[in-house]
């Protein structure tokens, strides 16, 4: 007997849908999608990651500016800024960094590394990695000092560190058949190019001539994480992408401090 139930027309995702999905995934913003996205929207949304990152950078710059207006020392303002950014992302990337450090540092075989990375507990390698990440970012932000310089640096660092994620996902194979990396799928090459282009435009607008140094730092940090992932896992996971984001953000901030 034929199905007489009327079929709802399938919603075709727009770029705004993709951008919102990227914001939902990368932040704690109270956003709700009006409909369940099609599976292929997830990898396509990665092309808009740099714009979400730029928004996070502006948020961090605003926190630093408010702390400066309250006449707080630069170090205290920097701690509040990094803490606010971690809150805004739900510690998503810090969690990935901790899992990668524990897995790569504590596992002897590929299977054991993946098992450790899936464990919700955090070990000594993970704690040390997050402490170092926070310390380096706080030190860099405090050293930049001026609110406008901090905002520009955070926008560039946040955009570039999200732009490398679709590039890594497009270059490497998922290390697991299940998990976040496998379920999201490989982003289309056009979305990878879009992410890199958006990051380049945002960074050029934020830091001007320093864009070349920022690009080289981003490439070096992302390549280092990618090569480590290939060596240890023969692919990538969602945690690897989180670690890459942290590595690139740190590299960009330190580069901008050195180029002052």
Coordinates of N, CA and C in Angstrom, one line a residue:
X1 N 0.8 -1.2 0.0 CA 0.0 0.0 0.0 C 0.9 1.2 0.0
X2 N 0.7 2.2 -0.9 CA 1.5 3.3 -1.0 C 1.4 4.2 0.3
X3 N 2.5 4.9 0.6 CA 2.4 5.8 1.8 C 1.8 7.1 1.4
X4 N 0.6 7.4 2.1 CA -0.1 8.6 1.8 C 0.3 9.8 2.6
X5 N 1.3 9.6 3.5 CA 1.8 10.7 4.4 C 2.5 11.7 3.5
X6 N 2.1 13.0 3.6 CA 2.8 14.0 2.8 C 4.3 14.1 3.2
X7 N 5.1 14.2 2.3 CA 6.6 14.4 2.6 C 6.9 15.9 2.7
X8 N 7.6 16.2 3.7 CA 8.0 17.6 3.9 C 9.2 17.9 2.9
X9 N 9.2 19.1 2.3 CA 10.3 19.4 1.4 C 11.6 19.5 2.2
X10 N 12.6 18.9 1.7 CA 13.9 18.9 2.3 C 14.5 20.4 2.3
X11 N 15.0 20.8 3.5 CA 15.5 22.1 3.6 C 16.9 22.2 3.1
X12 N 17.2 23.1 2.2 CA 18.5 23.3 1.6 C 19.3 24.3 2.5
X13 N 20.3 23.8 3.1 CA 21.1 24.7 4.0 C 21.7 25.9 3.3
X14 N 21.7 27.0 3.8 CA 22.3 28.2 3.3 C 23.6 28.4 4.0
X15 N 24.4 29.4 3.6 CA 25.6 29.7 4.2 C 25.4 30.2 5.7
X16 N 24.2 30.8 5.9 CA 23.9 31.3 7.3 C 23.7 30.1 8.2
X17 N 23.0 29.0 7.6 CA 22.8 27.8 8.4 C 24.2 27.2 8.7
X18 N 25.1 27.2 7.8 CA 26.4 26.6 8.0 C 27.1 27.4 9.1
X19 N 27.1 28.7 9.0 CA 27.7 29.6 9.9 C 27.2 29.3 11.3
X20 N 25.9 29.2 11.4 CA 25.2 29.0 12.7 C 25.7 27.6 13.3
X21 N 25.7 26.6 12.5 CA 26.1 25.3 12.9 C 27.6 25.3 13.4
X22 N 28.4 26.1 12.7 CA 29.8 26.2 13.2 C 29.9 26.9 14.5
X23 N 29.0 27.9 14.7 CA 29.0 28.6 16.0 C 28.5 27.7 17.1
X24 N 27.5 26.9 16.8 CA 26.9 25.9 17.8 C 28.0 24.9 18.2
X25 N 28.8 24.5 17.3 CA 29.8 23.5 17.6 C 30.9 24.0 18.3
X26 N 31.4 25.2 18.0 CA 32.6 25.8 18.5 C 32.4 26.6 19.8
X27 N 31.2 27.0 20.1 CA 31.0 27.9 21.2 C 29.9 27.4 22.1
X28 N 29.7 28.1 23.2 CA 28.5 27.8 24.1 C 27.4 28.8 23.9
X29 N 27.4 29.5 22.8 CA 26.3 30.4 22.5 C 25.0 29.7 22.5
X30 N 23.9 30.3 23.1 CA 22.6 29.6 23.2 C 21.9 29.7 21.9
X31 N 22.4 29.1 20.9 CA 21.8 29.1 19.5 C 21.1 27.8 19.3
X32 N 20.0 27.9 18.6 CA 19.2 26.7 18.2 C 18.9 26.6 16.7
X33 N 19.2 25.5 16.1 CA 18.9 25.3 14.7 C 17.4 25.1 14.6
X34 N 16.7 25.7 13.6 CA 15.3 25.5 13.4 C 14.9 24.1 12.9
X35 N 15.9 23.4 12.4 CA 15.7 22.1 11.8 C 16.9 21.2 11.9
X36 N 16.8 19.9 11.8 CA 18.0 19.1 11.9 C 18.8 19.2 10.6
X37 N 20.1 19.5 10.7 CA 20.9 19.7 9.5 C 21.1 18.3 8.8
X38 N 21.2 18.4 7.5 CA 21.6 17.3 6.7 C 23.1 16.9 7.0
X39 N 23.4 15.6 6.9 CA 24.8 15.2 7.3 C 25.9 15.9 6.6
X40 N 25.7 16.3 5.3 CA 26.8 17.0 4.6 C 27.0 18.4 5.0
X41 N 26.1 19.0 5.9 CA 26.2 20.3 6.3 C 27.4 20.5 7.3
X42 N 27.6 19.4 8.1 CA 28.6 19.5 9.1 C 30.0 19.7 8.5
X43 N 30.5 18.9 7.5 CA 31.8 19.3 7.0 C 31.8 20.6 6.2
X44 N 30.7 21.0 5.6 CA 30.6 22.2 4.9 C 30.7 23.4 5.9
X45 N 30.2 23.2 7.1 CA 30.2 24.3 8.1 C 31.6 24.7 8.5
X46 N 32.6 23.7 8.3 CA 33.9 24.0 8.7 C 34.6 25.2 8.0
X47 N 34.0 25.5 6.8 CA 34.6 26.6 6.1 C 34.4 27.9 6.7
X48 N 33.4 28.0 7.7 CA 33.1 29.2 8.4 C 33.7 29.3 9.7
X49 N 34.6 28.3 10.1 CA 35.2 28.3 11.4 C 36.0 29.6 11.7
X50 N 36.7 30.2 10.7 CA 37.5 31.4 11.0 C 36.6 32.6 11.4
X51 N 35.4 32.7 10.8 CA 34.6 33.8 11.2 C 34.1 33.6 12.7
X52 N 33.8 32.4 13.1 CA 33.5 32.1 14.5 C 34.7 32.5 15.4
X53 N 35.8 32.1 14.9 CA 37.1 32.4 15.7 C 37.3 33.9 15.8
X54 N 37.1 34.6 14.7 CA 37.2 36.1 14.8 C 36.3 36.7 15.8
X55 N 35.0 36.2 15.9 CA 34.1 36.6 16.9 C 34.6 36.3 18.3
X56 N 35.1 35.2 18.5 CA 35.7 34.8 19.8 C 36.8 35.7 20.1
X57 N 37.7 36.1 19.2 CA 38.8 37.0 19.4 C 38.3 38.4 19.8
X58 N 37.2 38.8 19.2 CA 36.7 40.1 19.6 C 36.1 40.1 21.0
X59 N 35.5 39.0 21.3 CA 35.0 38.8 22.7 C 36.1 38.9 23.7
X60 N 37.2 38.1 23.4 CA 38.3 38.2 24.3 C 38.9 39.5 24.4
X61 N 39.0 40.2 23.3 CA 39.5 41.6 23.3 C 38.7 42.5 24.1
X62 N 37.3 42.3 24.1 CA 36.4 43.1 24.9 C 36.6 42.9 26.4
X63 N 36.8 41.6 26.7 CA 37.1 41.3 28.2 C 38.4 42.0 28.6
X64 N 39.4 41.9 27.8 CA 40.7 42.6 28.2 C 40.5 44.1 28.3
X65 N 39.7 44.7 27.4 CA 39.5 46.1 27.5 C 38.7 46.5 28.7
X66 N 37.7 45.8 29.1 CA 37.0 46.1 30.3 C 37.8 45.9 31.5
X67 N 38.7 44.9 31.6 CA 39.6 44.7 32.7 C 40.6 45.9 32.8
X68 N 41.0 46.4 31.6 CA 41.9 47.5 31.6 C 41.3 48.8 32.1
X69 N 40.0 49.0 31.7 CA 39.3 50.1 32.2 C 39.0 50.1 33.7
X70 N 39.0 48.9 34.2 CA 38.9 48.8 35.7 C 40.2 48.9 36.4
X71 N 41.3 49.3 35.6 CA 42.6 49.5 36.1 C 43.2 48.3 36.8
X72 N 42.9 47.1 36.2 CA 43.5 45.9 36.7 C 44.8 45.7 36.0
X73 N 45.8 45.1 36.6 CA 47.1 44.9 36.0 C 47.0 44.0 34.7
X74 N 47.9 44.2 33.8 CA 47.8 43.5 32.5 C 47.8 42.0 32.7
X75 N 48.5 41.5 33.7 CA 48.6 40.0 33.9 C 47.2 39.5 34.3
X76 N 46.6 40.3 35.2 CA 45.2 39.9 35.7 C 44.2 40.0 34.6
X77 N 44.3 41.0 33.8 CA 43.4 41.2 32.6 C 43.6 40.0 31.6
X78 N 44.9 39.6 31.5 CA 45.2 38.5 30.5 C 44.6 37.2 31.1
X79 N 44.7 36.9 32.4 CA 44.1 35.7 32.9 C 42.6 35.7 32.7
X80 N 42.0 36.8 33.0 CA 40.5 36.9 32.8 C 40.1 36.7 31.3
X81 N 41.0 37.2 30.4 CA 40.7 37.1 29.0 C 40.8 35.6 28.6
X82 N 41.8 34.9 28.9 CA 42.0 33.5 28.6 C 40.9 32.7 29.2
X83 N 40.6 33.0 30.5 CA 39.5 32.3 31.2 C 38.1 32.5 30.5
X84 N 37.9 33.7 30.0 CA 36.6 34.0 29.3 C 36.5 33.2 28.0
X85 N 37.6 33.2 27.3 CA 37.6 32.4 26.0 C 37.4 30.9 26.3
X86 N 38.0 30.4 27.3 CA 37.8 29.0 27.6 C 36.4 28.7 28.0
X87 N 35.8 29.7 28.7 CA 34.3 29.5 29.1 C 33.5 29.6 27.8
X88 N 33.8 30.5 26.9 CA 33.0 30.7 25.7 C 33.0 29.5 24.8
X89 N 34.1 28.7 24.8 CA 34.2 27.5 24.0 C 33.9 26.2 24.8
X90 N 33.6 26.4 26.1 CA 33.4 25.2 26.9 C 34.7 24.3 27.1
X91 N 35.8 25.0 26.9 CA 37.1 24.2 27.0 C 37.3 23.1 26.0
X92 N 36.6 23.3 24.9 CA 36.6 22.3 23.8 C 38.0 21.9 23.3
X93 N 38.8 23.0 23.0 CA 40.1 22.7 22.5 C 41.1 22.3 23.6
X94 N 41.0 22.9 24.7 CA 41.8 22.5 25.9 C 41.7 21.0 26.2
X95 N 40.4 20.6 26.1 CA 40.1 19.2 26.4 C 40.8 18.3 25.3
X96 N 40.8 18.7 24.1 CA 41.5 17.9 23.0 C 43.0 17.9 23.2
X97 N 43.5 19.0 23.6 CA 45.0 19.1 23.9 C 45.4 18.2 25.0
X98 N 44.6 18.1 26.1 CA 44.9 17.3 27.2 C 44.8 15.8 26.8
X99 N 43.8 15.4 26.0 CA 43.7 14.0 25.6 C 44.8 13.6 24.7
X100 N 45.2 14.5 23.8 CA 46.3 14.2 22.9 C 47.6 14.0 23.7
X101 N 47.9 14.9 24.6 CA 49.1 14.8 25.4 C 49.1 13.5 26.2
X102 N 48.0 13.2 26.8 CA 47.9 11.9 27.6 C 48.1 10.7 26.7
X103 N 47.5 10.7 25.5 CA 47.5 9.6 24.6 C 48.9 9.4 24.0
X104 N 49.5 10.5 23.5 CA 50.8 10.4 22.8 C 51.9 10.1 23.8
X105 N 51.7 10.7 25.1 CA 52.7 10.5 26.1 C 52.7 9.2 26.8
X106 N 51.5 8.7 27.0 CA 51.3 7.5 27.8 C 51.1 6.2 27.1
X107 N 50.8 6.2 25.9 CA 50.5 5.0 25.1 C 51.7 4.5 24.4
X108 N 51.8 3.2 24.3 CA 52.9 2.6 23.6 C 52.5 2.1 22.2
X109 N 51.3 1.7 22.0 CA 50.8 1.3 20.7 C 49.7 2.3 20.2
X110 N 49.4 2.2 18.9 CA 48.4 3.1 18.4 C 47.0 2.9 19.0
X111 N 46.7 1.6 19.3 CA 45.4 1.3 19.9 C 45.3 1.8 21.3
X112 N 46.5 1.6 22.0 CA 46.5 2.1 23.4 C 46.4 3.6 23.5
X113 N 47.0 4.3 22.5 CA 46.9 5.8 22.5 C 45.5 6.2 22.3
X114 N 44.8 5.6 21.3 CA 43.4 5.9 21.1 C 42.5 5.6 22.3
X115 N 42.8 4.5 23.0 CA 42.1 4.2 24.1 C 42.2 5.2 25.2
X116 N 43.5 5.7 25.5 CA 43.7 6.7 26.5 C 43.0 8.0 26.1
X117 N 43.1 8.4 24.8 CA 42.5 9.6 24.4 C 41.0 9.6 24.6
X118 N 40.4 8.5 24.5 CA 38.9 8.4 24.7 C 38.5 8.4 26.2
X119 N 39.4 8.1 27.0 CA 39.2 8.1 28.5 C 38.9 9.5 29.0
X120 N 37.8 9.7 29.7 CA 37.5 11.0 30.2 C 38.4 11.5 31.3
X121 N 39.2 10.6 31.9 CA 40.1 11.1 32.9 C 41.3 11.8 32.3
X122 N 41.9 12.8 33.1 CA 43.0 13.5 32.6 C 44.2 13.1 33.4
X123 N 45.3 12.8 32.7 CA 46.5 12.4 33.3 C 47.5 13.5 33.5
X124 N 48.7 13.2 33.9 CA 49.7 14.2 34.2 C 50.2 14.9 33.0
X125 N 50.3 14.2 31.8 CA 50.7 14.8 30.6 C 49.7 15.8 30.1
X126 N 48.4 15.5 30.3 CA 47.3 16.4 29.9 C 47.3 17.6 30.7
X127 N 47.4 17.5 32.1 CA 47.4 18.6 33.0 C 48.6 19.5 32.6
X128 N 49.7 19.0 32.4 CA 50.9 19.8 32.1 C 50.7 20.5 30.8
X129 N 50.2 19.9 29.8 CA 50.0 20.5 28.5 C 49.0 21.7 28.6
X130 N 47.9 21.5 29.3 CA 46.9 22.6 29.5 C 47.5 23.8 30.3
X131 N 48.3 23.4 31.3 CA 48.9 24.5 32.2 C 49.9 25.3 31.3
X132 N 50.7 24.6 30.5 CA 51.6 25.3 29.6 C 50.9 26.2 28.6
X133 N 49.8 25.6 28.0 CA 49.1 26.4 27.0 C 48.5 27.7 27.6
X134 N 47.9 27.5 28.8 CA 47.3 28.7 29.5 C 48.4 29.7 29.8
X135 N 49.5 29.2 30.3 CA 50.6 30.1 30.8 C 51.1 30.9 29.6
X136 N 51.4 30.2 28.4 CA 51.9 30.9 27.3 C 50.9 31.9 26.7
X137 N 49.6 31.6 26.7 CA 48.7 32.6 26.1 C 48.5 33.8 27.1
X138 N 48.5 33.5 28.4 CA 48.3 34.6 29.3 C 49.6 35.5 29.2
X139 N 50.7 34.9 29.2 CA 52.0 35.7 29.1 C 52.0 36.6 27.8
X140 N 51.6 36.0 26.7 CA 51.6 36.7 25.4 C 50.6 37.9 25.4
X141 N 49.4 37.6 25.9 CA 48.4 38.7 26.0 C 48.8 39.8 26.9
X142 N 49.4 39.4 28.1 CA 49.8 40.5 29.0 C 51.0 41.3 28.4
X143 N 51.9 40.6 27.6 CA 53.0 41.3 27.0 C 52.5 42.3 26.0
X144 N 51.4 42.0 25.2 CA 50.9 42.9 24.2 C 50.4 44.1 24.9
X145 N 49.7 44.0 26.0 CA 49.4 45.1 26.9 C 48.2 46.0 26.4
X146 N 48.4 46.7 25.3 CA 47.3 47.7 24.9 C 46.1 46.9 24.4
X147 N 44.9 47.4 24.9 CA 43.7 46.7 24.5 C 43.5 46.5 23.0
X148 N 43.8 47.5 22.2 CA 43.7 47.4 20.7 C 44.6 46.3 20.2
X149 N 45.9 46.3 20.7 CA 46.8 45.3 20.2 C 46.4 43.9 20.6
X150 N 45.8 43.8 21.8 CA 45.3 42.5 22.3 C 44.2 42.0 21.4
X151 N 43.2 42.9 21.2 CA 42.1 42.5 20.4 C 42.5 42.1 19.0
X152 N 43.4 42.8 18.4 CA 43.9 42.5 17.0 C 44.6 41.1 17.0
X153 N 45.4 40.9 18.0 CA 46.1 39.6 18.1 C 45.2 38.4 18.3
X154 N 44.2 38.6 19.2 CA 43.3 37.5 19.5 C 42.4 37.2 18.3
X155 N 42.0 38.3 17.6 CA 41.2 38.0 16.3 C 42.0 37.2 15.3
X156 N 43.3 37.6 15.1 CA 44.1 36.9 14.2 C 44.4 35.5 14.6
X157 N 44.7 35.3 15.9 CA 45.0 34.0 16.4 C 43.8 33.1 16.4
X158 N 42.7 33.6 16.8 CA 41.5 32.8 16.9 C 41.0 32.4 15.5
X159 N 41.1 33.3 14.5 CA 40.7 33.0 13.2 C 41.6 31.9 12.5
X160 N 42.9 32.2 12.6 CA 43.9 31.3 12.0 C 43.9 29.9 12.6
X161 N 43.7 29.8 13.9 CA 43.7 28.5 14.6 C 42.5 27.7 14.3
X162 N 41.4 28.3 13.9 CA 40.2 27.6 13.4 C 40.3 27.3 11.9
X163 N 41.0 28.1 11.2 CA 41.1 27.9 9.7 C 41.9 26.6 9.4
X164 N 42.9 26.2 10.3 CA 43.7 25.0 10.0 C 42.9 23.7 10.2
X165 N 41.8 23.8 10.9 CA 41.1 22.6 11.3 C 40.5 21.9 10.0
X166 N 39.8 22.6 9.2 CA 39.3 21.9 8.0 C 40.4 21.5 7.1
X167 N 41.6 22.2 7.0 CA 42.7 21.8 6.2 C 43.3 20.5 6.7
X168 N 43.4 20.3 8.0 CA 43.9 19.0 8.6 C 42.9 17.9 8.3
X169 N 41.6 18.2 8.5 CA 40.6 17.2 8.3 C 40.5 16.7 6.8
X170 N 40.9 17.7 5.9 CA 40.9 17.3 4.5 C 42.1 16.6 4.1
X171 N 43.2 16.8 4.8 CA 44.5 16.2 4.5 C 44.7 14.8 5.0
X172 N 44.2 14.6 6.3 CA 44.4 13.4 7.0 C 43.2 12.5 6.9
X173 N 43.4 11.2 7.2 CA 42.3 10.3 7.3 C 41.9 10.2 8.8
X174 N 40.6 9.9 9.1 CA 40.2 9.7 10.5 C 40.9 8.5 11.1
X175 N 41.4 8.6 12.3 CA 42.1 7.5 12.9 C 41.1 6.4 13.4
X176 N 39.8 6.8 13.6 CA 38.8 5.8 14.0 C 37.7 5.8 13.0
X177 N 37.0 4.6 13.0 CA 35.8 4.5 12.1 C 34.6 5.2 12.8
X178 N 34.7 5.3 14.1 CA 33.6 6.0 14.8 C 34.2 7.3 15.4
X179 N 33.4 8.0 16.2 CA 34.0 9.2 16.8 C 33.6 10.5 16.0
X180 N 34.0 11.6 16.5 CA 33.7 12.9 16.0 C 34.2 13.1 14.6
X181 N 35.5 12.8 14.4 CA 36.2 13.1 13.1 C 35.5 12.3 12.0
X182 N 35.2 11.0 12.3 CA 34.6 10.2 11.2 C 33.1 10.6 11.0
X183 N 32.4 11.0 12.0 CA 31.0 11.3 11.8 C 30.8 12.6 11.1
X184 N 31.7 13.6 11.3 CA 31.6 14.9 10.6 C 32.0 14.8 9.1
X185 N 32.9 13.9 8.8 CA 33.3 13.7 7.4 C 34.3 14.7 7.0
X186 N 34.8 14.5 5.7 CA 35.8 15.3 5.2 C 35.2 16.6 4.5
X187 N 35.7 17.7 4.9 CA 35.2 19.0 4.3 C 35.5 19.1 2.8
X188 N 34.6 19.6 2.0 CA 34.9 19.8 0.6 C 36.1 20.7 0.4
X189 N 36.9 20.5 -0.6 CA 38.1 21.3 -0.9 C 37.7 22.8 -1.0
X190 N 36.5 23.2 -1.5 CA 36.2 24.6 -1.6 C 36.0 25.2 -0.2
X191 N 35.5 24.4 0.7 CA 35.4 24.9 2.1 C 36.7 25.1 2.8
X192 N 37.6 24.2 2.4 CA 39.0 24.4 3.0 C 39.6 25.7 2.5
X193 N 39.5 25.9 1.2 CA 40.0 27.2 0.6 C 39.2 28.4 1.2
X194 N 37.9 28.3 1.4 CA 37.2 29.4 2.0 C 37.7 29.7 3.4
X195 N 37.9 28.7 4.2 CA 38.4 28.9 5.5 C 39.8 29.6 5.5
X196 N 40.7 29.1 4.7 CA 42.0 29.8 4.6 C 41.9 31.2 4.1
X197 N 41.0 31.4 3.1 CA 40.9 32.8 2.6 C 40.3 33.7 3.6
X198 N 39.3 33.3 4.3 CA 38.7 34.1 5.4 C 39.7 34.4 6.5
X199 N 40.5 33.4 6.8 CA 41.5 33.7 7.9 C 42.5 34.7 7.4
X200 N 42.9 34.6 6.1 CA 43.9 35.6 5.5 C 43.3 37.0 5.5
X201 N 42.1 37.1 5.1 CA 41.5 38.5 5.1 C 41.3 39.1 6.5
X202 N 40.8 38.2 7.4 CA 40.7 38.7 8.8 C 42.0 39.1 9.4
X203 N 43.0 38.2 9.2 CA 44.3 38.5 9.8 C 45.0 39.8 9.2
X204 N 44.8 39.9 7.9 CA 45.4 41.1 7.3 C 44.7 42.4 7.8
X205 N 43.4 42.3 8.0 CA 42.7 43.5 8.5 C 43.1 43.7 10.0
X206 N 43.4 42.7 10.7 CA 43.7 42.8 12.2 C 45.1 43.3 12.4
X207 N 46.1 42.6 11.8 CA 47.5 42.9 12.1 C 48.3 43.4 11.0
X208 N 47.7 43.7 9.8 CA 48.4 44.3 8.7 C 49.6 43.6 8.2
X209 N 50.8 44.2 8.1 CA 52.0 43.6 7.5 C 52.5 42.3 8.3
X210 N 52.0 42.1 9.5 CA 52.5 40.9 10.3 C 51.8 39.7 9.8
X211 N 50.9 39.8 8.8 CA 50.1 38.7 8.3 C 51.0 37.6 7.8
X212 N 52.2 37.9 7.2 CA 53.1 36.9 6.6 C 53.7 36.0 7.7
X213 N 54.1 36.7 8.8 CA 54.7 36.0 9.9 C 53.6 35.1 10.6
X214 N 52.4 35.6 10.7 CA 51.3 34.9 11.3 C 51.0 33.6 10.4
X215 N 51.0 33.8 9.1 CA 50.7 32.7 8.2 C 51.8 31.6 8.4
X216 N 53.1 32.0 8.4 CA 54.1 31.0 8.6 C 54.1 30.3 9.9
X217 N 53.8 31.0 11.0 CA 53.6 30.4 12.3 C 52.5 29.4 12.3
X218 N 51.4 29.8 11.7 CA 50.2 28.9 11.7 C 50.5 27.6 10.9
X219 N 51.1 27.8 9.8 CA 51.5 26.6 8.9 C 52.4 25.7 9.7
X220 N 53.4 26.3 10.3 CA 54.4 25.4 11.0 C 53.8 24.7 12.2
X221 N 52.9 25.4 13.0 CA 52.3 24.7 14.1 C 51.3 23.6 13.7
X222 N 50.5 23.9 12.7 CA 49.5 22.9 12.2 C 50.2 21.7 11.6
X223 N 51.3 22.0 10.8 CA 52.1 20.9 10.2 C 52.7 20.0 11.3
X224 N 53.2 20.6 12.4 CA 53.8 19.8 13.4 C 52.8 18.9 14.1
X225 N 51.6 19.4 14.4 CA 50.6 18.6 15.0 C 50.1 17.5 14.0
X226 N 50.0 17.9 12.7 CA 49.6 16.9 11.8 C 50.6 15.7 11.6
X227 N 51.9 16.1 11.6 CA 52.9 15.0 11.5 C 53.0 14.2 12.7
X228 N 52.8 14.8 13.9 CA 52.7 14.0 15.1 C 51.5 13.0 15.1
X229 N 50.4 13.5 14.6 CA 49.2 12.6 14.5 C 49.4 11.5 13.5
X230 N 50.1 11.8 12.4 CA 50.4 10.7 11.5 C 51.3 9.6 12.1
X231 N 52.3 10.1 12.8 CA 53.3 9.2 13.5 C 52.6 8.3 14.5
X232 N 51.8 8.9 15.4 CA 51.2 8.2 16.5 C 49.9 7.5 16.2
X233 N 49.1 8.1 15.3 CA 47.8 7.5 15.1 C 47.5 7.1 13.6
X234 N 48.4 7.5 12.7 CA 48.2 7.3 11.3 C 46.8 8.0 10.8
X235 N 46.5 9.1 11.4 CA 45.3 9.8 11.1 C 45.0 10.9 12.2
X236 N 43.8 11.4 12.1 CA 43.4 12.4 13.1 C 42.1 12.1 13.8
X237 N 41.9 12.7 15.0 CA 40.7 12.6 15.7 C 40.2 14.0 16.0
X238 N 39.0 14.1 16.6 CA 38.6 15.4 17.1 C 39.6 16.0 18.1
X239 N 40.2 15.2 19.0 CA 41.1 15.7 19.9 C 42.4 16.3 19.2
X240 N 42.8 15.7 18.1 CA 43.9 16.2 17.4 C 43.6 17.6 16.9
X241 N 42.4 17.8 16.4 CA 42.0 19.1 15.9 C 42.0 20.1 17.0
X242 N 41.6 19.7 18.2 CA 41.7 20.6 19.4 C 43.1 21.0 19.7
X243 N 44.0 20.0 19.7 CA 45.4 20.3 20.0 C 46.0 21.2 18.9
X244 N 45.6 21.0 17.7 CA 46.1 21.9 16.6 C 45.6 23.3 16.8
X245 N 44.4 23.5 17.2 CA 43.9 24.8 17.5 C 44.7 25.5 18.5
X246 N 45.0 24.8 19.6 CA 45.8 25.4 20.7 C 47.2 25.7 20.2
X247 N 47.8 24.8 19.5 CA 49.2 25.0 19.0 C 49.3 26.2 18.1
X248 N 48.3 26.4 17.2 CA 48.4 27.5 16.3 C 48.1 28.8 17.0
X249 N 47.1 28.8 17.9 CA 46.8 30.0 18.6 C 48.0 30.5 19.4
X250 N 48.7 29.6 20.1 CA 49.9 30.0 20.8 C 51.0 30.5 19.9
X251 N 51.2 29.8 18.8 CA 52.2 30.2 17.8 C 51.9 31.6 17.2
X252 N 50.7 31.9 16.9 CA 50.4 33.2 16.4 C 50.6 34.3 17.4
X253 N 50.1 34.1 18.7 CA 50.3 35.1 19.7 C 51.8 35.3 20.0
X254 N 52.6 34.3 20.1 CA 54.0 34.5 20.3 C 54.7 35.2 19.2
X255 N 54.2 34.9 18.0 CA 54.8 35.6 16.8 C 54.5 37.0 16.8
X256 N 53.3 37.4 17.2 CA 52.9 38.8 17.2 C 53.7 39.6 18.4
X257 N 53.9 38.9 19.4 CA 54.7 39.5 20.5 C 56.2 39.7 20.0
X258 N 56.7 38.7 19.3 CA 58.1 38.8 18.8 C 58.2 39.9 17.8
X259 N 57.2 40.1 17.0 CA 57.2 41.1 15.9 C 56.9 42.6 16.3
X260 N 56.6 42.7 17.6 CA 56.3 44.1 18.1 C 57.4 45.0 17.8

